[in-house]
Tab-separated table of C-alpha atoms and ligand atoms in Angstrom:
chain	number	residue	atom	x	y	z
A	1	UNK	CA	-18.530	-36.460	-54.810
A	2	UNK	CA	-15.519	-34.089	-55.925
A	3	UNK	CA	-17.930	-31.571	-57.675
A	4	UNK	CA	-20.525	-31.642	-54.825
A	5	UNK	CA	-17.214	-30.675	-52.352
A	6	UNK	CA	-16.823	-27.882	-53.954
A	7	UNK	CA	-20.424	-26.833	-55.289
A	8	UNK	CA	-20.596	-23.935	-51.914
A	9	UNK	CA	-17.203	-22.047	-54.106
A	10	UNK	CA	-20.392	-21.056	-56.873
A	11	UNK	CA	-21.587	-18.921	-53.614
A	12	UNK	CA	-18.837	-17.591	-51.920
A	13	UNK	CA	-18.050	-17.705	-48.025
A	14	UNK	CA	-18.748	-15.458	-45.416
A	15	UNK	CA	-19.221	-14.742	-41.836
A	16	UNK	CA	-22.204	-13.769	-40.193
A	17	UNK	CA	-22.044	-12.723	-36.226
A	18	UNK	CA	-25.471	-12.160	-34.597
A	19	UNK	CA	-25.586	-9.335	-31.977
A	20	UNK	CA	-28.942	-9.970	-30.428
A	21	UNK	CA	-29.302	-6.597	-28.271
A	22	UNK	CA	-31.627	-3.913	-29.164
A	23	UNK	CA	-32.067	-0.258	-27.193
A	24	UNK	CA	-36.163	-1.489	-27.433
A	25	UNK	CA	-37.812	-3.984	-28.839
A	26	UNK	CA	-40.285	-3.111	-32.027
A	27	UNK	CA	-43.582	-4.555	-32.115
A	28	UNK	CA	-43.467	-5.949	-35.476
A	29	UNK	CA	-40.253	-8.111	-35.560
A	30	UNK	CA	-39.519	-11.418	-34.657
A	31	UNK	CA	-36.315	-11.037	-34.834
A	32	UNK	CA	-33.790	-12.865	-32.236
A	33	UNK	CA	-33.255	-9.695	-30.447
A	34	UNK	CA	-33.789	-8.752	-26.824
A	35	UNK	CA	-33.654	-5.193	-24.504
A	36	UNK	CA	-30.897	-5.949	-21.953
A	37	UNK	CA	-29.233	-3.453	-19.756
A	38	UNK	CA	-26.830	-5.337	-18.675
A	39	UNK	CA	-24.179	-6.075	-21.431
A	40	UNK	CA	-20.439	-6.856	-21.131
A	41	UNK	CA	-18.917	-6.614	-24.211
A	42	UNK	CA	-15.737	-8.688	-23.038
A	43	UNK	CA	-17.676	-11.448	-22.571
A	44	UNK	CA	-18.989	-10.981	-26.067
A	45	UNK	CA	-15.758	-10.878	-27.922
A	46	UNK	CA	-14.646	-14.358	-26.047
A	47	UNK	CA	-16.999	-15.836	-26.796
A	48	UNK	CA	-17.142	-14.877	-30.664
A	49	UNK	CA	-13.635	-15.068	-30.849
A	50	UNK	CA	-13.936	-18.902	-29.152
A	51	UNK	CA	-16.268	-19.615	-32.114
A	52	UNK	CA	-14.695	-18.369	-34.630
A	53	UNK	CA	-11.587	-20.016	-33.893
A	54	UNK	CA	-13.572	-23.454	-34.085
A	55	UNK	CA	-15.241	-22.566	-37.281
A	56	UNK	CA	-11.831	-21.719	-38.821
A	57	UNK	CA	-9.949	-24.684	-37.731
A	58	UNK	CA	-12.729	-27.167	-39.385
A	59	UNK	CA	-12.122	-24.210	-42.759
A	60	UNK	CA	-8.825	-23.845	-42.936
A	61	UNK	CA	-7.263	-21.872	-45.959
A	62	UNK	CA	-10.580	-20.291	-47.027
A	63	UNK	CA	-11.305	-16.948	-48.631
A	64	UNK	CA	-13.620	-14.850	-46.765
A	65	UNK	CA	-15.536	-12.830	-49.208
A	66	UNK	CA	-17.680	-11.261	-46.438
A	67	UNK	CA	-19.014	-10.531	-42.611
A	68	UNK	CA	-21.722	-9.370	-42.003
A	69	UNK	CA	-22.615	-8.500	-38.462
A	70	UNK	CA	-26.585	-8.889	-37.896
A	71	UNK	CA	-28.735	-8.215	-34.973
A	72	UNK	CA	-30.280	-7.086	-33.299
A	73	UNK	CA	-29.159	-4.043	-33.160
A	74	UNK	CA	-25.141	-4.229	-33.704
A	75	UNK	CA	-24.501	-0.806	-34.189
A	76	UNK	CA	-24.774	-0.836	-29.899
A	77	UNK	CA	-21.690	-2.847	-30.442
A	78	UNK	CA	-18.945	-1.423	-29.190
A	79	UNK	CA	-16.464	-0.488	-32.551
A	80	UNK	CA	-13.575	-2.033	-30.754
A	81	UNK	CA	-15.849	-5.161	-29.888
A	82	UNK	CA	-16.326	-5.379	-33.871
A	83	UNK	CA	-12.774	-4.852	-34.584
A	84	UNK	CA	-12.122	-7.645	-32.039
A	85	UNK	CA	-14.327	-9.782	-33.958
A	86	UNK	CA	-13.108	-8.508	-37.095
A	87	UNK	CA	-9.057	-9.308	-36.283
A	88	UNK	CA	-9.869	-12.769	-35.147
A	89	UNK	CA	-11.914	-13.167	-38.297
A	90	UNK	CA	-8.870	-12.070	-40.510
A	91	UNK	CA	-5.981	-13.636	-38.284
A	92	UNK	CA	-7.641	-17.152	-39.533
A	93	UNK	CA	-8.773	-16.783	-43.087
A	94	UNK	CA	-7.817	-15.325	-45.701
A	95	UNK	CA	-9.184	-12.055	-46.689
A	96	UNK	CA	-10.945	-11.256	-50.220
A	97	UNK	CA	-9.266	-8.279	-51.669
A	98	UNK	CA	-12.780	-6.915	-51.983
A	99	UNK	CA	-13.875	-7.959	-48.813
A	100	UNK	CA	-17.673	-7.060	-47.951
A	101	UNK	CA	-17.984	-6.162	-44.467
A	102	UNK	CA	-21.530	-4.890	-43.348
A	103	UNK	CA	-22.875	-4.199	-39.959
A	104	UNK	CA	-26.479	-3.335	-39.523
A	105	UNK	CA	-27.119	0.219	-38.000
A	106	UNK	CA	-29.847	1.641	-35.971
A	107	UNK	CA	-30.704	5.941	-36.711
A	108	UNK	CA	-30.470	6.622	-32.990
A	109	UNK	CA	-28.075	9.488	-32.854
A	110	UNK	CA	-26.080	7.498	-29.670
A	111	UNK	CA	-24.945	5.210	-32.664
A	112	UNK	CA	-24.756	7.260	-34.906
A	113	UNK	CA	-21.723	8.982	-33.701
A	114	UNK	CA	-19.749	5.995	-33.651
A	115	UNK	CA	-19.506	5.133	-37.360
A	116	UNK	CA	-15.862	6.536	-37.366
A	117	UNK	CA	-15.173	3.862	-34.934
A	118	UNK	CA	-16.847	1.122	-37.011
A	119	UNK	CA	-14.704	2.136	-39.947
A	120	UNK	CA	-11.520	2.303	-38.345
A	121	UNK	CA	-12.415	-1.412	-37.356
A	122	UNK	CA	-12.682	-2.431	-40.973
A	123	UNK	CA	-16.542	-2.086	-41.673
A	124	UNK	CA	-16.913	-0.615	-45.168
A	125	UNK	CA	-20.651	-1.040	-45.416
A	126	UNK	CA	-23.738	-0.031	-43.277
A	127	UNK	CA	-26.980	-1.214	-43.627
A	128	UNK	CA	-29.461	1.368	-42.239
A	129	UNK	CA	-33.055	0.438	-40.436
A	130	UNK	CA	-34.994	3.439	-41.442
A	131	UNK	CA	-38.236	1.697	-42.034
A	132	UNK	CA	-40.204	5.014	-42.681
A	133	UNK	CA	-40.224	9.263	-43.791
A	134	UNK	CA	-42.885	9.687	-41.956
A	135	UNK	CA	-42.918	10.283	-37.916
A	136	UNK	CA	-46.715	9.154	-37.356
A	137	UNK	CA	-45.834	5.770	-38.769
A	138	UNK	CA	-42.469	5.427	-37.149
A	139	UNK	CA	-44.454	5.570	-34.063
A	140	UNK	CA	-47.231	3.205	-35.378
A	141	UNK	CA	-43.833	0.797	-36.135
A	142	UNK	CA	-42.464	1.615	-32.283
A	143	UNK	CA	-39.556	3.350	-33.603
A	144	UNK	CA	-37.476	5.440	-31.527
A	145	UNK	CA	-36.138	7.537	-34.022
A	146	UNK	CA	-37.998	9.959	-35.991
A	147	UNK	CA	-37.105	11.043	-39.831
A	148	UNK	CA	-35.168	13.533	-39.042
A	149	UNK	CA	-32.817	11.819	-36.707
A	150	UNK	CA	-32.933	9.451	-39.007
A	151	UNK	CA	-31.966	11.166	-42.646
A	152	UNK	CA	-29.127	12.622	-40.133
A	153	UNK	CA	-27.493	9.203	-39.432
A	154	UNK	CA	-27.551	8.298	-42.506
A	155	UNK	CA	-25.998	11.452	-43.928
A	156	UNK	CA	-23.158	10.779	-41.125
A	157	UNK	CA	-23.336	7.273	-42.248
A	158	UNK	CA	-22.666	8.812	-46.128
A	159	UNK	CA	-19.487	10.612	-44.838
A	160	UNK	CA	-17.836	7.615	-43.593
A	161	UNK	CA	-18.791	4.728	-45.988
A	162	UNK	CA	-19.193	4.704	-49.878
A	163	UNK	CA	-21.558	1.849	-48.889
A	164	UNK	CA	-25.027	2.768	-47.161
A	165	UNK	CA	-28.396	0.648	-48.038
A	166	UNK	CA	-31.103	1.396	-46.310
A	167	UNK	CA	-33.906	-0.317	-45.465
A	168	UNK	CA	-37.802	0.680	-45.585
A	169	UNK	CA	-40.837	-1.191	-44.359
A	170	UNK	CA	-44.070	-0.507	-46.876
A	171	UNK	CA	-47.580	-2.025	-46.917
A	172	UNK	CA	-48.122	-0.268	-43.153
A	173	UNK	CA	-51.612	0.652	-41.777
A	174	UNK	CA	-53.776	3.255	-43.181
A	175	UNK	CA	-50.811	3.584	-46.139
A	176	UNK	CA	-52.399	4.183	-49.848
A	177	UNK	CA	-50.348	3.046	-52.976
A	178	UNK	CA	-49.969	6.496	-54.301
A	179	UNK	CA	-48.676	7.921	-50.593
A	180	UNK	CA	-45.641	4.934	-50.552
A	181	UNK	CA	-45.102	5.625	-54.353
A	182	UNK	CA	-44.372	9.057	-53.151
A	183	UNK	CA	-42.072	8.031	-50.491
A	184	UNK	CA	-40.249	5.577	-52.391
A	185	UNK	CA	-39.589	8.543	-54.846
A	186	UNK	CA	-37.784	10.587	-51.592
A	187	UNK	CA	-36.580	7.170	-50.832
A	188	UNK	CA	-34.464	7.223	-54.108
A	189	UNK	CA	-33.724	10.329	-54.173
A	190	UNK	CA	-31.354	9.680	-51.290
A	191	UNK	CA	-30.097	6.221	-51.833
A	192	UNK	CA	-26.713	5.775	-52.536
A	193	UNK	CA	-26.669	1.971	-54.699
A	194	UNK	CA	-28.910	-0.490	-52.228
A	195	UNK	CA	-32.382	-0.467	-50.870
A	196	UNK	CA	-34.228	-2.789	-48.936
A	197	UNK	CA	-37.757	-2.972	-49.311
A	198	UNK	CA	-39.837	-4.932	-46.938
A	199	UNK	CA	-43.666	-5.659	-47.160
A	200	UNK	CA	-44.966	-5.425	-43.877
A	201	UNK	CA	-45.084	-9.207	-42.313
A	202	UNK	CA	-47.169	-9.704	-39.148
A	203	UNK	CA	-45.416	-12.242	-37.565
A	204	UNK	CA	-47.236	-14.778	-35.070
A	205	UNK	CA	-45.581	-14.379	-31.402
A	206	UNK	CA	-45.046	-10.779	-32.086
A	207	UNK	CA	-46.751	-7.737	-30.334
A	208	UNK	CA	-48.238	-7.193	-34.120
A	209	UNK	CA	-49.124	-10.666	-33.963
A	210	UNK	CA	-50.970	-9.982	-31.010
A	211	UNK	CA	-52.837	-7.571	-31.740
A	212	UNK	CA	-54.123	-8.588	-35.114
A	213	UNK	CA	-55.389	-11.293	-33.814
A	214	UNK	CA	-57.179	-9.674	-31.490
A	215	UNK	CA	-59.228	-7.829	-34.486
A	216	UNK	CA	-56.900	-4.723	-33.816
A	217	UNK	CA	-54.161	-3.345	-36.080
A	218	UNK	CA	-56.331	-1.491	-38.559
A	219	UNK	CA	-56.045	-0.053	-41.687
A	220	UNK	CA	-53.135	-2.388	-42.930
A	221	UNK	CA	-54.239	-2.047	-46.630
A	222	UNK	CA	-56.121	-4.716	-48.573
A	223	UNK	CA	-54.156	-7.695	-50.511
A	224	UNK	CA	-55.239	-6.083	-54.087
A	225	UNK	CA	-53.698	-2.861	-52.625
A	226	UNK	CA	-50.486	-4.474	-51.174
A	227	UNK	CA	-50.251	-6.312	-54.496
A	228	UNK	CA	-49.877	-3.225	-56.176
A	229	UNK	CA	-47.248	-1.064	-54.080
A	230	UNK	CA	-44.882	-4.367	-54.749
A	231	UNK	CA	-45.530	-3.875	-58.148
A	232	UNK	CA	-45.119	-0.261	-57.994
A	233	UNK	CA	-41.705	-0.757	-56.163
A	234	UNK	CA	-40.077	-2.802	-58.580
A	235	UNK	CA	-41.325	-0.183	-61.567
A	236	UNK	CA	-39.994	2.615	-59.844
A	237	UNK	CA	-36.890	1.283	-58.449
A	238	UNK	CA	-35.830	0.262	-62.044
A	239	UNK	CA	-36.672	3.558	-63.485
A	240	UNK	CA	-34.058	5.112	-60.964
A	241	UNK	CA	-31.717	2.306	-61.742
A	242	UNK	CA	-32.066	0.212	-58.939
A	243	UNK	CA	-33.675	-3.069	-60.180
A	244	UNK	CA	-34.996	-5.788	-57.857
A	245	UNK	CA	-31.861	-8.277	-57.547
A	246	UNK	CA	-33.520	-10.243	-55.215
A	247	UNK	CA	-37.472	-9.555	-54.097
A	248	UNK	CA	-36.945	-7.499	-51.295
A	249	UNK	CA	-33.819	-5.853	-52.555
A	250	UNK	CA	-32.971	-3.416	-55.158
A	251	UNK	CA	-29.189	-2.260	-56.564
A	252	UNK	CA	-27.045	-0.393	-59.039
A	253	UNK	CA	-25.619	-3.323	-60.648
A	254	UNK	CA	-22.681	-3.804	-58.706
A	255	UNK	CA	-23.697	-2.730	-55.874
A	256	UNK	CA	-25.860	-5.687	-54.422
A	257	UNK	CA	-24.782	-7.379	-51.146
A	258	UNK	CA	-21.884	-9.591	-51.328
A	259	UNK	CA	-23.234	-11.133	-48.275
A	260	UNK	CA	-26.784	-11.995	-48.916
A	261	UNK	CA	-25.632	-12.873	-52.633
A	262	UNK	CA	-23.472	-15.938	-50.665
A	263	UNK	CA	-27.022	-17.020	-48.993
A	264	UNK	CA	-28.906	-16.972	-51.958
A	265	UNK	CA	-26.074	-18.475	-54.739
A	266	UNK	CA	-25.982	-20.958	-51.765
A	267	UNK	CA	-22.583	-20.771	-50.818
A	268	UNK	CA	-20.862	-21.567	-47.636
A	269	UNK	CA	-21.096	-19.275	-44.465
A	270	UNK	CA	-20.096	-19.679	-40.702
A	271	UNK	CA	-23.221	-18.425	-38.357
A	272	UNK	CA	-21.653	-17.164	-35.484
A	273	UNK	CA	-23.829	-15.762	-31.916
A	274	UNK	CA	-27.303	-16.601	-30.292
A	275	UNK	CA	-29.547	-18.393	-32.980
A	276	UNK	CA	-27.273	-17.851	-35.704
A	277	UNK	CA	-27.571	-20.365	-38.662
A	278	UNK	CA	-25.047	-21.374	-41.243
A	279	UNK	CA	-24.326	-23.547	-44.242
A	280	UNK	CA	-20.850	-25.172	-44.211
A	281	UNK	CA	-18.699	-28.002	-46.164
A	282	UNK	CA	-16.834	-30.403	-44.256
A	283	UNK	CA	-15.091	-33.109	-45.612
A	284	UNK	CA	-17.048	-33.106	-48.613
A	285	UNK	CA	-20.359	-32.968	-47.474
A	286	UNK	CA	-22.430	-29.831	-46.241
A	287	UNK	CA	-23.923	-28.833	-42.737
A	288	UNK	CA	-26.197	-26.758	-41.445
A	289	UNK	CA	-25.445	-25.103	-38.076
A	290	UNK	CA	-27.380	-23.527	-35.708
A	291	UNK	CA	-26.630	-22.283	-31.808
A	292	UNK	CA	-28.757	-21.621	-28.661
A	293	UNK	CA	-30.898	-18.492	-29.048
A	294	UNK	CA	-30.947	-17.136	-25.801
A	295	UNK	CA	-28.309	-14.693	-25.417
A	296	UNK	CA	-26.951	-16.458	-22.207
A	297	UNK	CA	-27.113	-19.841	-22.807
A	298	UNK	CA	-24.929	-19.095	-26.082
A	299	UNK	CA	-22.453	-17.068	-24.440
A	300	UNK	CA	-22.133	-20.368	-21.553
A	301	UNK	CA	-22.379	-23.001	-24.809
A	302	UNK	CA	-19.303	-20.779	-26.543
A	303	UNK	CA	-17.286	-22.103	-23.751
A	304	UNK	CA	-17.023	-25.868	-25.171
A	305	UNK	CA	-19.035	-24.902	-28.995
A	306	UNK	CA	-21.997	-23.528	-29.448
A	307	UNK	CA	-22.862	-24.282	-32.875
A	308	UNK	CA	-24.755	-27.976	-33.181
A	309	UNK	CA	-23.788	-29.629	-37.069
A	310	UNK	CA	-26.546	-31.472	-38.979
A	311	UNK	CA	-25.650	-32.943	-42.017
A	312	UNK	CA	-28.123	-32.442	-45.168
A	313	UNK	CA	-29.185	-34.735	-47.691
A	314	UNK	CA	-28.181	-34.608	-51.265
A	315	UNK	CA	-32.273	-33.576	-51.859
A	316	UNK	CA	-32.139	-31.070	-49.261
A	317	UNK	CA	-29.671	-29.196	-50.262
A	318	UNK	CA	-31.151	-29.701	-54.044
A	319	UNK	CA	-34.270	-27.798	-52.587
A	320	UNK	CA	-32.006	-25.258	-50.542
A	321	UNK	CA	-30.659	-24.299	-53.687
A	322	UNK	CA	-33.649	-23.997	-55.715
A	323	UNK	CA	-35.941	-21.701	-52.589
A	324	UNK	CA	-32.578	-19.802	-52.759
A	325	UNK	CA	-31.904	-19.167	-56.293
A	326	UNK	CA	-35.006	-18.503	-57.534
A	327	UNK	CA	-35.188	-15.616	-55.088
A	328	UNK	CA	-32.655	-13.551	-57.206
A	329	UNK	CA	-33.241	-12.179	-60.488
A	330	UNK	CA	-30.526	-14.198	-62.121
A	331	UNK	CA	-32.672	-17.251	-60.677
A	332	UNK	CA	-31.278	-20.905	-60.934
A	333	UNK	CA	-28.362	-22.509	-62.759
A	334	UNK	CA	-29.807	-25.191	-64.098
A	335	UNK	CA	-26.750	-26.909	-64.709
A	336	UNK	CA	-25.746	-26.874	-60.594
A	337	UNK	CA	-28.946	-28.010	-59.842
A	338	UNK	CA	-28.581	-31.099	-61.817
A	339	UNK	CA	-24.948	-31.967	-60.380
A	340	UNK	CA	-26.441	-30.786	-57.005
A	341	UNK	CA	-29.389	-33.133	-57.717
A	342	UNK	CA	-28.282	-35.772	-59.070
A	343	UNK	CA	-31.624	-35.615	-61.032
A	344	UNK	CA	-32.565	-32.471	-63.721
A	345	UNK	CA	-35.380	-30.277	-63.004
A	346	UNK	CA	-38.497	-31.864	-64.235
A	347	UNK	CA	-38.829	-30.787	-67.944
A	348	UNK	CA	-42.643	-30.857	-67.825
A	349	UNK	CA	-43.404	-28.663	-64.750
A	350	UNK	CA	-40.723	-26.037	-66.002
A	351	UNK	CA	-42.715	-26.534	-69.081
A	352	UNK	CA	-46.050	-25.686	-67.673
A	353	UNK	CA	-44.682	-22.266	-65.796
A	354	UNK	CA	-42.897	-21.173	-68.778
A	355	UNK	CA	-46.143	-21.359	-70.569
A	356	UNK	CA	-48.063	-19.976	-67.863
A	357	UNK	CA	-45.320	-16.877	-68.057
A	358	UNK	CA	-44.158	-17.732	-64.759
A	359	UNK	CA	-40.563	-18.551	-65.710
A	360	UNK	CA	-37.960	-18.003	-68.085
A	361	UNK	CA	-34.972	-19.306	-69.016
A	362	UNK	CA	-31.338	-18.629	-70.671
A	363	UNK	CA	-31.028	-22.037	-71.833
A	364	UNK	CA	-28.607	-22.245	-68.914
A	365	UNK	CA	-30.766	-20.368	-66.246
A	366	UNK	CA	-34.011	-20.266	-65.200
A	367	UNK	CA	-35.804	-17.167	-63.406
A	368	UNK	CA	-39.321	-15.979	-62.490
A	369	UNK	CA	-40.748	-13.849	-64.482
A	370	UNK	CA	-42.017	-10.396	-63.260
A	371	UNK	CA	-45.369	-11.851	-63.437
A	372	UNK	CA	-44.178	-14.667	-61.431
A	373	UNK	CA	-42.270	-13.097	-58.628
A	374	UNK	CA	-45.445	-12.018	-56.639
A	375	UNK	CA	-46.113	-15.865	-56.716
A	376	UNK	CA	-42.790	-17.356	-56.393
A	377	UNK	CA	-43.495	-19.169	-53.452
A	378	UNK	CA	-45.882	-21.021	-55.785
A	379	UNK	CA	-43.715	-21.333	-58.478
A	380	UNK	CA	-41.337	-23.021	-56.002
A	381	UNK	CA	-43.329	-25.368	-54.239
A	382	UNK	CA	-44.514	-26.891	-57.970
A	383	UNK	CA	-41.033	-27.056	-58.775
A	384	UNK	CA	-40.455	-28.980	-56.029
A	385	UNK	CA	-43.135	-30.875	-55.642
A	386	UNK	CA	-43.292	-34.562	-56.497
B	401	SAM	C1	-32.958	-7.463	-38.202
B	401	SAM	S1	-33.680	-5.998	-38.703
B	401	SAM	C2	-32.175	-5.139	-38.340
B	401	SAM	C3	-32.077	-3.711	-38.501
B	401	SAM	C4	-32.086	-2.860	-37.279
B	401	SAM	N1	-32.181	-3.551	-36.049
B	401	SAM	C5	-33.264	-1.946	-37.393
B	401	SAM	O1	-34.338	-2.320	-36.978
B	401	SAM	O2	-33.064	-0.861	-37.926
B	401	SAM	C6	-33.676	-6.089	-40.468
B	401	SAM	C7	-34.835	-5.476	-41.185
B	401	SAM	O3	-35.913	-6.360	-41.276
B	401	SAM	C8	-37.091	-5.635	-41.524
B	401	SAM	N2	-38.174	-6.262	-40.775
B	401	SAM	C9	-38.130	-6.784	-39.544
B	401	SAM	N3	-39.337	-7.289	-39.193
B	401	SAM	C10	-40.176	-7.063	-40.241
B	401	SAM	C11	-41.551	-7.348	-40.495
B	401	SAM	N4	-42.314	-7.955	-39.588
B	401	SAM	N5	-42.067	-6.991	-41.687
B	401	SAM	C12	-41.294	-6.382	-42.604
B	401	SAM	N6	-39.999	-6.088	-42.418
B	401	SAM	C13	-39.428	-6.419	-41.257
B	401	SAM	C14	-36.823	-4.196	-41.124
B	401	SAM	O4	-36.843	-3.377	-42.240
B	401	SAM	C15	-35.437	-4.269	-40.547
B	401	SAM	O5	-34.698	-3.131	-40.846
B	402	SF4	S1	-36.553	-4.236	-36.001
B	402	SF4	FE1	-34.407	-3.969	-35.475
B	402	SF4	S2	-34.435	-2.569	-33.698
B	402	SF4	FE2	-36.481	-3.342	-33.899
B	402	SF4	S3	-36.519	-5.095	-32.489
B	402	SF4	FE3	-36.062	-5.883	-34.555
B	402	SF4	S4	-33.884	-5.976	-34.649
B	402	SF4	FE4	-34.386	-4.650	-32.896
């Protein structure tokens, strides 16, 4: 029981705070994020700070490696709102000397001018939604930024932060392999260490959704087609240095996110704000958390805790850490899976993908291959299957 206690420490800890306001709502996501015009931002920071201070008292003495603050659009937060968050955050754990702290940003040129203020708060890291460099498909995506607007952000972005990832959405309608091969070459040639890289998802429950359904949404391009820009991506991303850590995102080694590395090396973070999840260990055993998702029934469930404990099984979190780890590049520890387990991973299935070319292993890892990745949801289910 002493070694499961501590198996979260192989992750990390963070903090991630959900701000679940956009300026509109985009067609595509499904996101936990809503258009609201009326927004007090005092009632935000009691409540957050209310939550935090719960979180911390069940944590006490822990590092904080990161915070990430999500949305939603956070970047309408106001910068003292995040420093707020970011005080009571530091006032009850212990700070990482390298500290991650990331807050999602929207291009709109309102936000953009408040970066300084983000910084002074303590965020050294922005994560950019630029989704497109082109303005017919921004609009296709319901943007309200165009490119320009948008390469101007981030260049004020690039002024304040040695940090800036950006993130682009590929696989759209009417888009050819060759025409996002030659925007993930302009792509490049302005990232700084981190890019995300999203394949198009139509989401059920979305406008998207909708509309796809409804035989509408043309043009999004064929599977063979889609296939072959993911391919493309990883290719060209390694050739300007930035290799695939994880299958949507790509880094100078280094430079990946602290904070998403916690989620997948299945460490321990505190989900704070509407919907938020988390992964925590109490006691010696490990919860998952989750709180309301509507904006206001969080903020009134803050007032007494919002965030709702379920323990997990020994096998769930064996499986947590396997969908997790495999994501990465670096995959699984094979070791930590066993403790985790209780059980080793089952020689002859591991056998079988290794000979299909699926996986590889270190002898102390395991990882998919990069003819596995386009298929690791496969490769995970037969891994975990019984
Ligand atoms: C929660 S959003 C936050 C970023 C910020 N609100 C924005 O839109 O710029 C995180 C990222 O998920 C990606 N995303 C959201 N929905 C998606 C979908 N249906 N398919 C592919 N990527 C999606 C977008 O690239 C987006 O930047
Ligand atoms: S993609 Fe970003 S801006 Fe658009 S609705 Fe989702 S969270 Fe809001």
């Amino acid at each position: 029981m002493a070694v499961l206690a501590e198996d979260w420490r192989d992750g990390g800890f963070g903090l991630y705070v959900h701000w679940p306001f956009c300026q509109a709502k985009c067609p595509y996501c499904d996101f936990n994020s809503h258009v609201s015009r009326e927004i007090d931002q005092n009632t935000w920071v009691r409540a957050y700070i209310l939550e935090i201070e719960r979180a911390a008292n069940q944590t006490p003495g822990r590092v904080l490696n990161s915070v990430f603050f999500g949305g939603g659009t956070p970047s309408l937060m106001h910068p003292d709102t995040v420093a707020a968050v970011i005080d009571a955050a530091k006032k009850h754990w212990q700070f990482a000397n390298d500290i991650e702290i990331t807050l999602e940003a929207n291009p709109g040129s309102v936000e953009a001018g408040k970066f300084t203020g983000f910084r002074d708060a303590g965020v050294n890291r922005v994560s950019m939604g630029i989704q497109a460099l082109n303005d017919v498909d921004l609009r296709r995506l319901g943007r309200i930024h165009s490119v320009s607007e948008a390469l101007d952000a981030f260049a004020i972005a690039r002024n304040c932060f040695d940090r800036v990832s950006f993130d682009l959405i590929y696989a759209r309608q009417n888009q050819t392999p060759g025409e996002w091969r030659a925007e993930l070459k302009q792509a490049l040639s302005y990232a700084i260490d981190h890019l995300s890289l999203y394949q198009l998802t139509i989401e059920d429950g979305t406008a998207f959704g909708d509309r796809y359904r409804a035989g509408g949404l043309r043009g999004l391009p064929v599977e063979d087609d889609a296939a072959q820009m993911y391919l493309d991506t990883q290719e060209i991303c390694a050739a300007h240095g930035l290799p695939a850590y994880e299958v949507s995102n790509h880094a100078m080694p280094g430079a990946e996110s602290r904070h998403n590395l916690i989620y997948w090396r299945y460490g321990d973070y505190v989900g704070i704000g509407p919907g938020a999840h988390g992964r925590v260990t109490l006691g010696g055993k490990r919860f998952a958390t989750e709180s309301p998702k509507a904006p206001n029934n969080w903020i009134a469930a803050a007032e007494t805790g919002a965030t709702r404990t379920t323990p997990l099984t020994i096998t769930e979190q064996a499986q947590e850490y396997l969908m997790m780890g495999m994501r990465l590049s670096e995959g699984l520890d094979i070791g930590r899976f066993c403790r985790l387990a209780g059980y080793a991973l089952p020689p002859q299935k591991v056998d079988y993908l290794l000979d299909l070319g699926m996986v590889d292993t270190t002898g102390t890892r395991l990882f998919a291959t990069e003819q596995g990745r386009p298929v690791l949801n496969a490769i995970i289910r037969e891994l975990l299957a019984d």
